[in-house]
Amino acid sequence: MGMGIRGTSLIASKSGYFNRFRDIMNKRLCILHANCQGEPLLARLNASPEFTDQYECRIITNYTREAIPDGLLERCDLFLYQYLNANWGELASDTLLGKLKTDCKSLCIPNMFFAGYWPFWNGKPGFNYRCTHLDDIINMGLPDEETVLLYLRSNLSQKFDLNALLHQTIAQEQQREAHTPIKYVDIIENEHGQHRLFNTVNHPNARLMDHAATEVLRHLGMTPPDRAVLDALGDPFPEFEQPINPHIAAHFGWPFGGADAQYNVYGIPMSHARYVANYVSCQKAGIEDFIGYLQGEYRES
């Protein structure tokens, strides 16, 4: 008897599986050593058929100090990394580069950061999206409503040199940019006031992530994806748009960040004023997990 349809389908299915397995085995290994920007960068690199035809990529998250499995670096064919200095010990970039085989390609990629929209941001542990100016007002011990109003009515242009703070964050980013051949600070400097470029201090939007991916591909001698393909990927970090203080937006004359602006805060449309009220309530309740608080994890049922 001839083979039935079911048997033919089974063989075709197995054949397809083994073909895919063979394709993966024939690809070269790419390691992407990066922070949260690694996933959206890889999504854009994978939009290039040239890249996906040649490389099977594995992301190793640097800021969590994720361990790199033994032997992985030694097998690597393409090492894409954000620069980490000697303070990172065994994860320092120079240490990792020394473990690569001689014919492995390596490319330092951007690690983009910009505090211009949030000049009082501070990365001190113990609270997410910390604002030092708001913390100072909270520490005055006023009732919640007075704390919020005092902050919202603060004349920041009189209290602080906002221009100097903006220049400072750009200068710091120029120092970080010096480690990579992929230049991006000129985009931040020239365009940050025209349209919003970051959702948080280290969550760049599509404009910058598309640029980074395009330049990585060009450095690898590959053709970048068409504009429409990149546009279809959307916002790389859509879940949270950190609100901008309207006084800062007004000081610089930005066409965004006004008092009426609404931001996506973990699925909830929220104004800057409401965000500040949540910040104050969370801090005064002694809750360190501000992200969880904004997501509703501490609401009473």
C-alpha positions as semicolon CSV with decimal commas, in nm:
position;residue;x (nm);y (nm);z (nm)
1;M;0,000;0,000;0,000
2;G;0,103;0,358;-0,060
3;M;0,183;0,586;0,227
4;G;-0,123;0,770;0,366
5;I;-0,162;1,143;0,408
6;R;-0,095;1,119;0,782
7;G;0,235;0,942;0,725
8;T;0,340;1,190;0,460
9;S;0,256;1,481;0,692
10;L;0,455;1,324;0,974
11;I;0,762;1,288;0,755
12;A;0,723;1,645;0,631
13;S;0,691;1,768;0,989
14;K;1,004;1,582;1,098
15;S;1,187;1,701;0,789
16;G;1,095;2,061;0,867
17;Y;1,212;2,023;1,226
18;F;1,548;1,878;1,125
19;N;1,594;2,145;0,859
20;R;1,539;2,415;1,119
21;F;1,772;2,237;1,361
22;R;2,037;2,209;1,089
23;D;1,999;2,580;1,008
24;I;2,049;2,673;1,373
25;M;2,352;2,446;1,403
26;N;2,504;2,601;1,091
27;K;2,464;2,953;1,225
28;R;2,738;3,132;1,409
29;L;2,701;3,229;1,774
30;C;2,640;3,592;1,865
31;I;2,650;3,702;2,228
32;L;2,479;4,028;2,317
33;H;2,602;4,154;2,656
34;A;2,370;4,440;2,739
35;N;2,115;4,592;2,973
36;C;1,741;4,632;2,908
37;Q;1,826;4,787;2,570
38;G;1,950;4,449;2,449
39;E;1,610;4,295;2,369
40;P;1,477;4,578;2,150
41;L;1,815;4,604;1,980
42;L;1,809;4,233;1,897
43;A;1,452;4,259;1,768
44;R;1,575;4,518;1,520
45;L;1,884;4,320;1,425
46;N;1,664;4,017;1,364
47;A;1,457;4,226;1,122
48;S;1,758;4,192;0,890
49;P;1,753;3,863;0,694
50;E;2,130;3,891;0,653
51;F;2,179;3,894;1,029
52;T;1,937;3,610;1,108
53;D;2,079;3,396;0,826
54;Q;2,425;3,418;0,980
55;Y;2,378;3,443;1,356
56;E;2,196;3,275;1,639
57;C;2,203;3,532;1,918
58;R;2,201;3,491;2,295
59;I;2,143;3,783;2,532
60;I;2,338;3,796;2,857
61;T;2,199;4,066;3,087
62;N;2,480;4,277;3,227
63;Y;2,315;4,490;3,495
64;T;2,188;4,182;3,681
65;R;2,542;4,043;3,667
66;E;2,412;3,735;3,486
67;A;2,686;3,475;3,474
68;I;2,821;3,376;3,133
69;P;2,825;2,995;3,104
70;D;3,168;2,834;3,087
71;G;3,296;2,799;2,734
72;L;3,034;3,025;2,576
73;L;3,268;3,317;2,512
74;E;3,531;3,085;2,370
75;R;3,278;2,963;2,109
76;C;3,148;3,311;2,026
77;D;3,173;3,438;1,668
78;L;3,027;3,786;1,725
79;F;3,041;3,968;2,058
80;L;2,819;4,276;2,089
81;Y;2,869;4,448;2,422
82;Q;2,801;4,763;2,620
83;Y;3,122;4,882;2,779
84;L;3,171;4,795;3,146
85;N;3,477;4,925;3,330
86;A;3,709;4,738;3,565
87;N;3,471;4,789;3,860
88;W;3,258;4,508;3,713
89;G;3,533;4,255;3,787
90;E;3,500;3,935;3,584
91;L;3,221;4,096;3,377
92;A;3,435;4,396;3,279
93;S;3,448;4,434;2,903
94;D;3,827;4,406;2,880
95;T;3,814;4,080;3,075
96;L;3,545;3,934;2,852
97;L;3,720;4,045;2,534
98;G;4,031;3,860;2,647
99;K;3,840;3,530;2,648
100;L;3,724;3,549;2,286
101;K;3,881;3,336;2,016
102;T;4,111;3,519;1,778
103;D;3,871;3,525;1,485
104;C;3,571;3,645;1,686
105;K;3,431;3,980;1,579
106;S;3,354;4,227;1,858
107;L;3,167;4,556;1,856
108;C;3,098;4,792;2,144
109;I;2,737;4,908;2,118
110;P;2,565;5,213;2,270
111;N;2,444;5,219;2,628
112;M;2,212;5,517;2,599
113;F;2,123;5,735;2,897
114;F;1,970;6,082;2,923
115;A;1,852;6,262;3,237
116;G;1,759;6,583;3,057
117;Y;1,386;6,528;3,097
118;W;1,430;6,434;3,464
119;P;1,728;6,638;3,592
120;F;1,665;6,537;3,955
121;W;1,668;6,164;3,885
122;N;1,887;5,959;4,114
123;G;1,968;5,589;4,092
124;K;2,014;5,544;4,467
125;P;1,868;5,206;4,573
126;G;1,551;5,193;4,779
127;F;1,297;5,358;4,546
128;N;1,225;5,341;4,174
129;Y;1,247;5,656;3,958
130;R;1,377;5,859;4,249
131;C;1,350;6,241;4,227
132;T;1,583;6,414;4,473
133;H;1,392;6,743;4,465
134;L;1,064;6,572;4,550
135;D;1,239;6,370;4,820
136;D;1,364;6,691;4,979
137;I;1,009;6,824;4,998
138;I;0,876;6,495;5,135
139;N;1,140;6,511;5,409
140;M;0,990;6,840;5,528
141;G;0,717;6,632;5,692
142;L;0,417;6,816;5,546
143;P;0,081;6,646;5,487
144;D;0,052;6,463;5,155
145;E;-0,160;6,726;4,978
146;E;0,067;7,013;5,084
147;T;0,373;6,815;4,978
148;V;0,229;6,758;4,630
149;L;0,119;7,121;4,589
150;L;0,453;7,259;4,707
151;Y;0,635;7,041;4,456
152;L;0,401;7,123;4,168
153;R;0,432;7,496;4,238
154;S;0,811;7,496;4,273
155;N;0,975;7,751;4,045
156;L;1,252;7,524;3,927
157;S;1,413;7,784;3,702
158;Q;1,479;8,005;4,005
159;K;1,594;7,725;4,234
160;F;1,819;7,537;3,991
161;D;2,039;7,595;3,688
162;L;1,839;7,373;3,453
163;N;2,057;7,459;3,154
164;A;2,369;7,345;3,339
165;L;2,200;7,019;3,440
166;L;2,108;6,954;3,077
167;H;2,462;7,022;2,960
168;Q;2,593;6,794;3,234
169;T;2,391;6,490;3,125
170;I;2,492;6,542;2,761
171;A;2,859;6,575;2,858
172;Q;2,840;6,255;3,063
173;E;2,684;6,074;2,769
174;Q;2,960;6,194;2,538
175;Q;3,208;6,021;2,769
176;R;3,009;5,697;2,748
177;E;2,979;5,731;2,371
178;A;3,359;5,746;2,339
179;H;3,376;5,368;2,393
180;T;3,165;5,282;2,087
181;P;3,214;5,363;1,717
182;I;2,837;5,407;1,693
183;K;2,765;5,775;1,751
184;Y;2,427;5,883;1,885
185;V;2,474;6,176;2,123
186;D;2,437;6,424;1,839
187;I;2,082;6,293;1,791
188;I;2,007;6,345;2,159
189;E;2,160;6,691;2,158
190;N;1,985;6,805;1,840
191;E;1,646;6,637;1,875
192;H;1,563;6,601;2,246
193;G;1,367;6,926;2,240
194;Q;1,177;6,848;1,919
195;H;1,021;6,518;2,022
196;R;1,057;6,292;2,320
197;L;1,353;6,055;2,284
198;F;1,338;5,861;2,613
199;N;1,060;5,701;2,819
200;T;1,291;5,686;3,123
201;V;1,654;5,782;3,172
202;N;1,774;5,455;3,015
203;H;1,476;5,356;2,800
204;P;1,532;5,523;2,462
205;N;1,249;5,530;2,213
206;A;1,231;5,386;1,863
207;R;1,424;5,674;1,705
208;L;1,739;5,590;1,898
209;M;1,699;5,212;1,905
210;D;1,645;5,206;1,527
211;H;1,956;5,419;1,482
212;A;2,165;5,191;1,703
213;A;2,053;4,877;1,519
214;T;2,104;5,034;1,178
215;E;2,459;5,135;1,267
216;V;2,542;4,794;1,415
217;L;2,433;4,629;1,091
218;R;2,635;4,875;0,884
219;H;2,945;4,804;1,091
220;L;2,888;4,436;1,017
221;G;2,864;4,509;0,646
222;M;2,492;4,431;0,634
223;T;2,200;4,620;0,483
224;P;1,964;4,771;0,746
225;P;1,593;4,683;0,729
226;D;1,355;4,911;0,541
227;R;1,200;5,197;0,733
228;A;0,857;5,031;0,728
229;V;0,999;4,715;0,884
230;L;1,153;4,910;1,172
231;D;0,838;5,119;1,218
232;A;0,635;4,801;1,259
233;L;0,839;4,713;1,569
234;G;0,693;5,013;1,752
235;D;0,800;5,161;2,084
236;P;1,073;4,947;2,243
237;F;0,955;5,029;2,598
238;P;0,580;5,103;2,576
239;E;0,481;4,992;2,926
240;F;0,598;5,303;3,111
241;E;0,639;5,666;3,011
242;Q;0,785;5,858;3,302
243;P;0,599;6,190;3,330
244;I;0,793;6,510;3,269
245;N;0,766;6,807;3,504
246;P;0,572;7,077;3,310
247;H;0,796;7,351;3,456
248;I;1,099;7,188;3,295
249;A;0,922;7,150;2,961
250;A;0,814;7,515;2,976
251;H;1,164;7,634;3,066
252;F;1,310;7,475;2,754
253;G;1,008;7,542;2,534
254;W;0,949;7,178;2,446
255;P;0,630;7,104;2,248
256;F;0,556;6,813;2,484
257;G;0,548;6,761;2,860
258;G;0,282;7,021;2,941
259;A;0,053;7,008;3,244
260;D;-0,225;6,844;3,041
261;A;-0,003;6,569;2,898
262;Q;-0,113;6,212;2,965
263;Y;0,140;5,932;3,002
264;N;0,109;5,555;2,986
265;V;0,200;5,439;3,336
266;Y;0,179;5,061;3,325
267;G;-0,147;5,070;3,133
268;I;-0,302;5,361;3,323
269;P;-0,327;5,707;3,161
270;M;-0,175;5,945;3,413
271;S;-0,087;6,314;3,436
272;H;0,233;6,440;3,593
273;A;0,037;6,570;3,894
274;R;-0,128;6,233;3,957
275;Y;0,208;6,060;3,920
276;V;0,356;6,292;4,184
277;A;0,065;6,218;4,419
278;N;0,133;5,845;4,380
279;Y;0,504;5,900;4,443
280;V;0,433;6,088;4,767
281;S;0,177;5,832;4,889
282;C;0,410;5,543;4,815
283;Q;0,711;5,698;4,987
284;K;0,515;5,800;5,295
285;A;0,372;5,450;5,322
286;G;0,728;5,319;5,342
287;I;0,691;5,115;5,023
288;E;1,016;5,086;4,828
289;D;0,862;4,911;4,527
290;F;0,726;5,215;4,344
291;I;0,688;5,016;4,022
292;G;0,465;4,764;4,198
293;Y;0,274;5,049;4,360
294;L;0,204;5,209;4,022
295;Q;0,095;4,871;3,888
296;G;-0,162;4,843;4,165
297;E;0,001;4,568;4,367
298;Y;-0,049;4,754;4,696
299;R;-0,409;4,863;4,648
300;E;-0,657;4,746;4,906
301;S;-0,902;4,495;4,762
